[in-house]
Short mmCIF file of C-alpha atoms in Angstrom, two decimals:
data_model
loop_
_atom_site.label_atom_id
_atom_site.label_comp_id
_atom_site.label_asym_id
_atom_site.label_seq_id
_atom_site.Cartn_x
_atom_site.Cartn_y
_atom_site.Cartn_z
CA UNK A 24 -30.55 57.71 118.62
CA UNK A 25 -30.14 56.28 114.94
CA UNK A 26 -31.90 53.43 114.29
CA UNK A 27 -30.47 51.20 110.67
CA UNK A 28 -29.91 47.74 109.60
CA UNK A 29 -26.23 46.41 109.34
CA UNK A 30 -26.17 44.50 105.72
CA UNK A 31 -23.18 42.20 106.41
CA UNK A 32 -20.33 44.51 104.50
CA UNK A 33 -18.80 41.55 102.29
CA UNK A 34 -21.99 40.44 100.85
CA UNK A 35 -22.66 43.72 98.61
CA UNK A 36 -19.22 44.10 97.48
CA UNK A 37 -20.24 43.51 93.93
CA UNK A 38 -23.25 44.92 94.50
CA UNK A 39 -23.39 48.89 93.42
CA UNK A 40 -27.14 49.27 94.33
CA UNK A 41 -27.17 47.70 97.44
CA UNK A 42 -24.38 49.75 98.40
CA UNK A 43 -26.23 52.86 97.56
CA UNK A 44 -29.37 51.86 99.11
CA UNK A 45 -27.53 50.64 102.12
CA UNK A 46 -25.83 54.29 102.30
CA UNK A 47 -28.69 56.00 101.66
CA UNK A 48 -30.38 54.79 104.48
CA UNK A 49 -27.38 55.47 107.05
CA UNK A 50 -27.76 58.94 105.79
CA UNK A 51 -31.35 59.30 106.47
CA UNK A 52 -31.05 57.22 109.50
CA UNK A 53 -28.60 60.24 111.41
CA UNK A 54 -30.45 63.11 110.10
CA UNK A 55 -27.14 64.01 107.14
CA UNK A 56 -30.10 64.85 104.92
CA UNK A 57 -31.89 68.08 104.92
CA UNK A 58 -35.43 68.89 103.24
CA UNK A 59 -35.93 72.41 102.43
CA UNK A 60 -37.95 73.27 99.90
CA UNK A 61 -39.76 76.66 101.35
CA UNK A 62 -36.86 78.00 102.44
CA UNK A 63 -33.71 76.24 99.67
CA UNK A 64 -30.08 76.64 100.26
CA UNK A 65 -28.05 78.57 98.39
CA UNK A 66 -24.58 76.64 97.47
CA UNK A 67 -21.18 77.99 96.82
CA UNK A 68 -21.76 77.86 93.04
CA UNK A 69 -24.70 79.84 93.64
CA UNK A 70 -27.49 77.46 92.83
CA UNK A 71 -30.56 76.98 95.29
CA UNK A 72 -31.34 73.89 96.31
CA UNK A 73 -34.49 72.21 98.43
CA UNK A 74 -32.31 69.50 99.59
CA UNK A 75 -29.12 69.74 101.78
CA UNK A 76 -27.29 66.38 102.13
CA UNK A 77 -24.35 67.07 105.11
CA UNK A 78 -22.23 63.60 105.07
CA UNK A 79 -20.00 65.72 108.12
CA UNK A 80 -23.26 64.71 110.46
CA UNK A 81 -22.45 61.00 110.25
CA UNK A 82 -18.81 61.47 111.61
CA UNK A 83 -20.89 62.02 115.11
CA UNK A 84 -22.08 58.42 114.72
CA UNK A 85 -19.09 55.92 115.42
CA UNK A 86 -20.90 53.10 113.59
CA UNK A 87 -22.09 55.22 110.59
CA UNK A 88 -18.49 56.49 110.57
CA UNK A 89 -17.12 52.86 110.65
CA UNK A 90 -19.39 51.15 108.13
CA UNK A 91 -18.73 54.13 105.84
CA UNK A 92 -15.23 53.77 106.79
CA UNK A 93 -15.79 49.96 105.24
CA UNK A 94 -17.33 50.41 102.39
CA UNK A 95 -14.77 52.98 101.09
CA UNK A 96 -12.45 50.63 101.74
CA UNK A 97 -13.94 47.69 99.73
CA UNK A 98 -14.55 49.78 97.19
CA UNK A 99 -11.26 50.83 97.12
CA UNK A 100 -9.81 47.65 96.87
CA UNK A 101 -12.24 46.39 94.22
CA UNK A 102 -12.29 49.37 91.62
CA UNK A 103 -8.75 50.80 92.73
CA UNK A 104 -6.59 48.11 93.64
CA UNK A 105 -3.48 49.91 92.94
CA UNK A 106 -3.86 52.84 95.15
CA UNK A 107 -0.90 53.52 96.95
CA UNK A 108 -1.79 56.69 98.78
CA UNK A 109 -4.69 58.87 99.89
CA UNK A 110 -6.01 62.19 99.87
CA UNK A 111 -8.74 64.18 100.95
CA UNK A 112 -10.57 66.90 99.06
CA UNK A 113 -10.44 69.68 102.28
CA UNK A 114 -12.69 69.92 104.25
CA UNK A 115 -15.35 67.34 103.77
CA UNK A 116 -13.02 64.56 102.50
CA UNK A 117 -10.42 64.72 105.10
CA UNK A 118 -11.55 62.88 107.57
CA UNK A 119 -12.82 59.38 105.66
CA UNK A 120 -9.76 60.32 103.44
CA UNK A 121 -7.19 59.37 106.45
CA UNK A 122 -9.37 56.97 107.60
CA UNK A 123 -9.07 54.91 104.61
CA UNK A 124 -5.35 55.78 104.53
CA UNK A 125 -5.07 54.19 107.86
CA UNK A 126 -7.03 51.06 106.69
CA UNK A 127 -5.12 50.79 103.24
CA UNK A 128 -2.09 51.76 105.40
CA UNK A 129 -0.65 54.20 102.76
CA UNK A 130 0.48 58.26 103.04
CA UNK A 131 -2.12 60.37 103.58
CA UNK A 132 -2.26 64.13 101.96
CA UNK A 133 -5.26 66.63 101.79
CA UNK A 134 -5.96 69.40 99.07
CA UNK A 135 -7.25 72.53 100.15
CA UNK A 136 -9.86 74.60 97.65
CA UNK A 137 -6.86 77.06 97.49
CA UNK A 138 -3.03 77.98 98.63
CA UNK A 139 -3.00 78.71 102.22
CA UNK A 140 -1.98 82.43 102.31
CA UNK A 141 0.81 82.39 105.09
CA UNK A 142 3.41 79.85 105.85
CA UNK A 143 4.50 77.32 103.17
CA UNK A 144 1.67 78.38 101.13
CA UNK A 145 0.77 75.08 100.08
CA UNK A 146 -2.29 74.21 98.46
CA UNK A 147 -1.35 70.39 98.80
CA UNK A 148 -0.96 69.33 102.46
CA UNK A 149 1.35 66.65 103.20
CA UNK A 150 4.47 65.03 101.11
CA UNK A 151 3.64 64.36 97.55
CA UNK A 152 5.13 60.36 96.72
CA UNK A 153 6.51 59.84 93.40
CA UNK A 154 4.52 57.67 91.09
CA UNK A 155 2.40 56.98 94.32
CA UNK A 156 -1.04 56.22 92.78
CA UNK A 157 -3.20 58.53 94.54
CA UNK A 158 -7.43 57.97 95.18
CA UNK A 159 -8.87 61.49 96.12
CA UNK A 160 -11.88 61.25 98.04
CA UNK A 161 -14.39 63.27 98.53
CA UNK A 162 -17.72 63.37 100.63
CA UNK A 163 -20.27 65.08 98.27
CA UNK A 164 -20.17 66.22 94.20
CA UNK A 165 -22.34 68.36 92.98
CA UNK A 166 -20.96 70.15 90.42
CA UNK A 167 -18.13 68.70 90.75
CA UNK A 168 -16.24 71.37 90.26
CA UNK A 169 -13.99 71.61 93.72
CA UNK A 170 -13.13 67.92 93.42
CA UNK A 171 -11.76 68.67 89.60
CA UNK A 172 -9.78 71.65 90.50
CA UNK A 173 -8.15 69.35 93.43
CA UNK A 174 -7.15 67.12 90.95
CA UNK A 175 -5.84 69.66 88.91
CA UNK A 176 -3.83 71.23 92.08
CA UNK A 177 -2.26 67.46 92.87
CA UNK A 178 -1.30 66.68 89.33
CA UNK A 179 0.22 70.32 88.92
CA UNK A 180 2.63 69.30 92.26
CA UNK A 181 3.63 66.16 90.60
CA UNK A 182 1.11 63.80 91.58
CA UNK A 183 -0.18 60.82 89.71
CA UNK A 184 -4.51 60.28 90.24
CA UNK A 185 -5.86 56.72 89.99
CA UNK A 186 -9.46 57.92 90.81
CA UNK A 187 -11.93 59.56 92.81
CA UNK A 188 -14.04 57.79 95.06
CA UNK A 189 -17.23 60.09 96.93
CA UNK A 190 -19.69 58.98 99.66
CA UNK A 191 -22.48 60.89 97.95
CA UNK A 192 -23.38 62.45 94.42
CA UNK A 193 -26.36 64.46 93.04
CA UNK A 194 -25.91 63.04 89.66
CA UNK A 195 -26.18 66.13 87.48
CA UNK A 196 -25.11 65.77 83.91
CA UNK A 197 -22.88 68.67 84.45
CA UNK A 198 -20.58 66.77 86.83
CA UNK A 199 -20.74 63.70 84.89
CA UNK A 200 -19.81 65.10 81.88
CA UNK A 201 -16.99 67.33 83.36
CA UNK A 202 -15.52 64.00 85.26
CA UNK A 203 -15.42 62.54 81.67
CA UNK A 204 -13.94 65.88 80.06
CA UNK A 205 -11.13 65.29 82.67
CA UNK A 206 -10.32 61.71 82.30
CA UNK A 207 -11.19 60.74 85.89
CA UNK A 208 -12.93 57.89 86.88
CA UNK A 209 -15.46 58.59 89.66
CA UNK A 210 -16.81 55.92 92.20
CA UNK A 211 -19.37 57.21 94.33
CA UNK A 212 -21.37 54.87 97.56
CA UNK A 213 -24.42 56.70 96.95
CA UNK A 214 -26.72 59.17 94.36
CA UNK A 215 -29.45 61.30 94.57
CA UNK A 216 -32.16 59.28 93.20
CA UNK A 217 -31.22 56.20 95.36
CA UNK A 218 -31.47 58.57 98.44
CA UNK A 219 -34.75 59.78 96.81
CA UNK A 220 -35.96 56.51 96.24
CA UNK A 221 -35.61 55.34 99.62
CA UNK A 222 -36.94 58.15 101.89
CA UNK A 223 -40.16 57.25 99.44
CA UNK A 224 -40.06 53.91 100.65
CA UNK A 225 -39.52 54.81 104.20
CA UNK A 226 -42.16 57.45 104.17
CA UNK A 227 -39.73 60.37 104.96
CA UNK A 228 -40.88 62.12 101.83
CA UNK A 229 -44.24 62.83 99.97
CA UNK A 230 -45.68 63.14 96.57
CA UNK A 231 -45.57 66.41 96.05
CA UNK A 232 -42.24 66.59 97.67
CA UNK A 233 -40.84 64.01 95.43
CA UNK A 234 -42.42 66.27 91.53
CA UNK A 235 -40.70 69.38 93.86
CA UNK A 236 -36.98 67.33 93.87
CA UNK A 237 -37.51 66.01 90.75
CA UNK A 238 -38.07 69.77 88.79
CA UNK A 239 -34.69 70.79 90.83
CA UNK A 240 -32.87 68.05 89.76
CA UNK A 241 -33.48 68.44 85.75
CA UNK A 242 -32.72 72.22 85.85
CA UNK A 243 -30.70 73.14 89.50
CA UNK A 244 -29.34 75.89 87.61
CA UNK A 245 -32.60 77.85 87.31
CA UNK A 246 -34.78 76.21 90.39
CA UNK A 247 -35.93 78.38 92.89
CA UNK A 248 -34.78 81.85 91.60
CA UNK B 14 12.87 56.82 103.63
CA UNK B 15 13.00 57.90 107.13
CA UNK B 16 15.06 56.18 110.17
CA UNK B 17 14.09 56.46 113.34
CA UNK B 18 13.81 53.96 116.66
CA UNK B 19 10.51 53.20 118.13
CA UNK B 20 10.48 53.69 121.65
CA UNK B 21 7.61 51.30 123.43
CA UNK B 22 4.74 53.23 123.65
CA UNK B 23 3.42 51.65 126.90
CA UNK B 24 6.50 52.52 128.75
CA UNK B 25 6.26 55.98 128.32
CA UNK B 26 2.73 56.63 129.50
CA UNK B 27 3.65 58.65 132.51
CA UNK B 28 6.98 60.44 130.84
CA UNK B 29 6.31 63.56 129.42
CA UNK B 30 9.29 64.23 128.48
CA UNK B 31 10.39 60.95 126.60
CA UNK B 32 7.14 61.45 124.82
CA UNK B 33 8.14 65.20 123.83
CA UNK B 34 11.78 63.88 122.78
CA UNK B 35 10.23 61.15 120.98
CA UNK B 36 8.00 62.95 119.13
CA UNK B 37 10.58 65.60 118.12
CA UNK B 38 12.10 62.76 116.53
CA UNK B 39 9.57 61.87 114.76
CA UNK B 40 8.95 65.29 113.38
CA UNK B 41 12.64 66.09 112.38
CA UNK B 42 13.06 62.15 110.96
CA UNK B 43 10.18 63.20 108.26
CA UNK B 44 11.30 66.52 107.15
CA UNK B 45 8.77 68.21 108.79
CA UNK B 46 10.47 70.94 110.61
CA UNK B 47 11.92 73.31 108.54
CA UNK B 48 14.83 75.27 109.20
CA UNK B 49 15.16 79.11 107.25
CA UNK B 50 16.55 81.88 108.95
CA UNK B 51 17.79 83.89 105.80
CA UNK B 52 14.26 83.18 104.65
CA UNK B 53 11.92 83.68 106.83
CA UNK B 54 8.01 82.23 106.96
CA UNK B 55 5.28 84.95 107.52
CA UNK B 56 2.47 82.84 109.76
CA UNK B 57 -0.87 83.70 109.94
CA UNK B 58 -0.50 86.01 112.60
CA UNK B 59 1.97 88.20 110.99
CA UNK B 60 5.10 87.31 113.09
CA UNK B 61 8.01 86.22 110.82
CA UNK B 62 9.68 82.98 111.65
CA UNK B 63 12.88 81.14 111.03
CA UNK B 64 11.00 77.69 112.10
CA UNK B 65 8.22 76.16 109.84
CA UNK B 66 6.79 73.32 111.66
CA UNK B 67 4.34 71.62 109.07
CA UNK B 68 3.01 68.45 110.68
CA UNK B 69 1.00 67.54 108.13
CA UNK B 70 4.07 65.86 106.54
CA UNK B 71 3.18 63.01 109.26
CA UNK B 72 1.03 62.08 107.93
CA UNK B 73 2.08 60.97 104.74
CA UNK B 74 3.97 58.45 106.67
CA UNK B 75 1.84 55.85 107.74
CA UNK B 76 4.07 54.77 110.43
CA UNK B 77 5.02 57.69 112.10
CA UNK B 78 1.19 58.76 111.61
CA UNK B 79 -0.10 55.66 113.39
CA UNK B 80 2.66 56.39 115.99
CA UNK B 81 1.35 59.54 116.63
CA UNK B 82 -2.45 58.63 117.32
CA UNK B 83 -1.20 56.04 119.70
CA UNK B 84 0.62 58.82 121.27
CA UNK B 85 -2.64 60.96 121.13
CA UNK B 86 -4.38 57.89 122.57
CA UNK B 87 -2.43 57.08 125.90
CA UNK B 88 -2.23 60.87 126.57
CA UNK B 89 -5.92 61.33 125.94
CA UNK B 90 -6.97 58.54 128.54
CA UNK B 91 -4.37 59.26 130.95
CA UNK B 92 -4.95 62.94 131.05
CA UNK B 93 -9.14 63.59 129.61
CA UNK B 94 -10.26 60.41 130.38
CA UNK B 95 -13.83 61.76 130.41
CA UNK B 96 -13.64 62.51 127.03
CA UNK B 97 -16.80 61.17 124.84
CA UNK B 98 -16.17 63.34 121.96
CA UNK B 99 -13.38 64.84 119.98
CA UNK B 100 -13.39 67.83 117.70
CA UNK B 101 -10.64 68.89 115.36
CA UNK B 102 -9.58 72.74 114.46
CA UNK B 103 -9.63 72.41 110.66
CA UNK B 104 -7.78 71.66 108.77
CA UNK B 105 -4.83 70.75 110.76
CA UNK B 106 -6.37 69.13 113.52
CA UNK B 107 -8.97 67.37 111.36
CA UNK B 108 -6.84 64.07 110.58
CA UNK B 109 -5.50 63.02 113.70
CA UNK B 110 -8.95 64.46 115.36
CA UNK B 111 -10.87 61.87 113.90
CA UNK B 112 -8.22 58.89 113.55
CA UNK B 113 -8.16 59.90 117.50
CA UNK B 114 -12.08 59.43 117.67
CA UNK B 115 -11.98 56.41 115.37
CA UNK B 116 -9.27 54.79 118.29
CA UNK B 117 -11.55 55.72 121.50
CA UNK B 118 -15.07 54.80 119.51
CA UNK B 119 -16.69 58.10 120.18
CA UNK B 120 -18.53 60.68 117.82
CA UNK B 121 -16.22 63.20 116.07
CA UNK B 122 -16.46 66.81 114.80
CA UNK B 123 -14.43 69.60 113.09
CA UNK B 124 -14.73 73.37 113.97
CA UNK B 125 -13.69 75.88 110.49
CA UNK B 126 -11.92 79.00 111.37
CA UNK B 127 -15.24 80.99 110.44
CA UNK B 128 -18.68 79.71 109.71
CA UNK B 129 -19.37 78.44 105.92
CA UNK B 130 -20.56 81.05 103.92
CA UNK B 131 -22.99 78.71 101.68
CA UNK B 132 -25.30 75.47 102.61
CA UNK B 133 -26.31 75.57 106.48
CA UNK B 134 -23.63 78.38 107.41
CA UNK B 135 -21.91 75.67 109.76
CA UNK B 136 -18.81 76.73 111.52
CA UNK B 137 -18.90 73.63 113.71
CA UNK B 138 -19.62 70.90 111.47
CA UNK B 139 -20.90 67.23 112.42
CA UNK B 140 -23.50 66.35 115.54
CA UNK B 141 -22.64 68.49 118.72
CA UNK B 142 -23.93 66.11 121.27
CA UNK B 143 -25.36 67.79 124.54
CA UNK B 144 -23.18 66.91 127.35
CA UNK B 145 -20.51 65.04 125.69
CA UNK B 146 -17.02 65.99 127.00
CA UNK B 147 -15.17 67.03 124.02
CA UNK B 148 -11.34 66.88 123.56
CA UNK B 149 -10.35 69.75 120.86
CA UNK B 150 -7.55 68.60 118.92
CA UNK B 151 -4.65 70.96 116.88
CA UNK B 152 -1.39 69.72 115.19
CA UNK B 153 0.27 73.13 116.31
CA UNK B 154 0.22 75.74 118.99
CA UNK B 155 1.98 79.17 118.22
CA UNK B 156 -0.30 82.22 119.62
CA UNK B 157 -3.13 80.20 120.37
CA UNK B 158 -5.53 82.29 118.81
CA UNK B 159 -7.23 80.08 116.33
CA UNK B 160 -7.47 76.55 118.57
CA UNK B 161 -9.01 79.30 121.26
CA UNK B 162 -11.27 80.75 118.87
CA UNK B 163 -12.77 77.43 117.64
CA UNK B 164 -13.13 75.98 121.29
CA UNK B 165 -15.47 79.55 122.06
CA UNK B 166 -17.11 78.68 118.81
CA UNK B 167 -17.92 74.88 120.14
CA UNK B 168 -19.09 76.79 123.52
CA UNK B 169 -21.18 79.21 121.44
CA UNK B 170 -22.95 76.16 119.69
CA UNK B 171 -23.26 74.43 122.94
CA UNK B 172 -20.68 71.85 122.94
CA UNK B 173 -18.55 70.99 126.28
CA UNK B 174 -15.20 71.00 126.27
CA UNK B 175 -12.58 68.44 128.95
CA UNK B 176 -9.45 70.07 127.00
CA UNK B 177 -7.42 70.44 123.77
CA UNK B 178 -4.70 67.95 122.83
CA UNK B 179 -1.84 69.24 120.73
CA UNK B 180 0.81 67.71 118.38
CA UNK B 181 3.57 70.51 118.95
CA UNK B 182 3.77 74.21 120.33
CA UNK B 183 6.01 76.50 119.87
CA UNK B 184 5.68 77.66 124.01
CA UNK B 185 4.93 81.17 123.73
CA UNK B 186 4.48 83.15 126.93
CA UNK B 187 1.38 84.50 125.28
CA UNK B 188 -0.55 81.30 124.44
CA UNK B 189 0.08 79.92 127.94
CA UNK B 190 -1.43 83.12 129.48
CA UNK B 191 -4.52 82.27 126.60
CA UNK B 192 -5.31 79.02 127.71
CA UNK B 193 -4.77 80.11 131.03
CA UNK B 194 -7.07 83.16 130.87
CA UNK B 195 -9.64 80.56 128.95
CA UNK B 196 -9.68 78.14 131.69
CA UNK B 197 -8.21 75.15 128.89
CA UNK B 198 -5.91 72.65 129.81
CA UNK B 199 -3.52 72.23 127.40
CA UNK B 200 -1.44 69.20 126.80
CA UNK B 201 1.02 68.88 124.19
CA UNK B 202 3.21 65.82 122.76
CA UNK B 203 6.16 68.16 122.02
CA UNK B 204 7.39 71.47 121.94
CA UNK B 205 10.23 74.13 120.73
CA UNK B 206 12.48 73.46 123.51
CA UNK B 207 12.37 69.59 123.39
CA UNK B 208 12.94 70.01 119.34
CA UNK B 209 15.62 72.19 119.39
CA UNK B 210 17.65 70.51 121.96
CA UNK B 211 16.91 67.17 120.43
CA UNK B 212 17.88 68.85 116.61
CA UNK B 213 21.30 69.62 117.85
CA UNK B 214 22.17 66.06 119.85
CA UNK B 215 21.27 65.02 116.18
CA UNK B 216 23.71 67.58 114.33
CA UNK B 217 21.02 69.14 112.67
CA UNK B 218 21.56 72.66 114.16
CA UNK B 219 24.44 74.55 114.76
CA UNK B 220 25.17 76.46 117.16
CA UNK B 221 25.02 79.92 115.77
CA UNK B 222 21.62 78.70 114.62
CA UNK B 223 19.97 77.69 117.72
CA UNK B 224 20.96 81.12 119.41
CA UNK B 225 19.09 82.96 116.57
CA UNK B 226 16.39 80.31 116.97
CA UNK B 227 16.43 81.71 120.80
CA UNK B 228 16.60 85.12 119.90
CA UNK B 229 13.39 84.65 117.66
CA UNK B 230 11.59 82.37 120.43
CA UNK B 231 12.35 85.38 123.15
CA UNK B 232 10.56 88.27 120.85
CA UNK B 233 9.10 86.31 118.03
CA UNK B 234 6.54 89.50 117.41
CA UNK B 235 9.88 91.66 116.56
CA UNK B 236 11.68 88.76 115.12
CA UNK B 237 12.96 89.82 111.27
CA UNK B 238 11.32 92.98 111.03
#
């Protein structure tokens, strides 16, 4: 069904490219990224894009799952060894969000994009811990902007944020510069031009598919429309 | 933090109740049942309530979470063991879904309340595998209306489905007569009953509380109004 080298976890854990190649191709190897360009997505900030890259596909694969499951975890424990609890950006970061929880073995929460309507009307899920040194993950930035307003939402409850840590990011100068703006530092396992750079190698993409990607990527504002 | 007594999990496997009562436990011994009859909770369904059950405060205890998927564990191969999938009903059901598919090494997926309105327009998100038996999971059961609509939406996409697995329900006449009329079997680790009897052995209720508690459990759609 998927077909990927395993590159034995502990080798690459100082390794930031071989990380991203090696995620890269566990993306492309379960069909989590989506080529477009005749027919581009539109995303909730409105911009169209030829490319669609859904991490939530490789939750269907148990070893994708697990070796993503890994990474986040030695990652973790290399660039944020103080983390003391998780939580998830809802809903793409919830579910490798508790499953690092359950591998660092710390409280779990989850963030939703805004307060539920009914009930306790929470917009944090879960019970905030004191000077707990929370890692937010989440499985895609683009613009960034729903992982920064999560942050904002768990600092305005009382939390304290030791960093963000994302399977996958497009790279755009906007988010980059609005990560920096907030003071947060961002990990991510893989990046556009990795993934871009790979399906090249692999044959997945052509030439003129490749000029296409790279005219989104310097202006995704204004592509397409 | 918390204080409560682990009962063996293996010797429980074929006692629902000690399950139910050990469960209840584990709710009330994290502070996530709340209690607030002069206050009352509006829930998504517009019935006021003088219960809040909010069981995503599990899992920001790693302990009672991890007690919980073994719980969702022995039930699930005792009682679906065909399953080769599990889904979770976002966003409650999406943390102990997929901890739940991480345990039995099988593909997971989440099901929104209503299809994404940007990117691919996904309301069931991840890989739906043709004929895998999927277990739907929920953290809570009150009308039934929303772990009902996202198992027809899993139908509608052409998933299968073996049952749905829930933390708690409340055990409204009207959800049994859902499942019922949907053809789902429905098993749950604890319920209203089990928690109320199990909050007043504890001193938690008193007694002019639980009978309000049973007037709102008789007529909950009247309840406060």
């Amino acid at each position: 069904m998927y077909n990927f080298a395993f590159i034995p976890a502990n080798s690459m854990s100082n390794n930031k490219t071989a990380i991203a190649e090696h995620v890269a191709s566990l993306l492309l190897s379960c069909g989590a990224v989506i080529l477009q360009p005749e027919k581009p997505f539109t995303w909730a900030s409105g911009w169209k894009s030829p490319i669609y890259c859904d991490n939530r596909i490789t939750l269907s694969f148990p070893e994708i799952r697990k070796e993503i499951t890994n990474l986040l975890y030695q990652v973790s424990m290399q660039y944020f060894p103080n983390t003391n609890a998780v939580a998830g950006v809802a809903t793409g970061g919830i579910p490798q969000g508790v499953l690092l929880a359950d591998r660092l073995d710390v409280p779990f929460l989850y963030i939703r994009s805004a307060a539920k309507e009914h009930g306790r009307q929470n917009q944090v899920e879960g019970s905030i811990i004191p000077d707990a040194k929370t890692l937010i993950i989440e499985d895609l930035i683009s613009t960034g902007g729903s992982a920064l307003s999560s942050a904002e939402a768990l600092k305005r409850e009382g939390g304290m944020i030791t960093g963000m840590l994302a399977v996958f990011t497009y790279g755009f100068e906007q988010a980059e510069k609005a990560f920096a703006d907030a003071g947060i530092n961002l990990y991510t396992l893989s990046d556009f031009n990795t993934l871009i750079r790979i399906a090249s190698q692999k044959g997945m993409i052509l030439g003129n598919q490749i000029d296409e990607l790279e005219r989104w990527k310097k202006s995704p504002e204004s592509w397409g429309k």
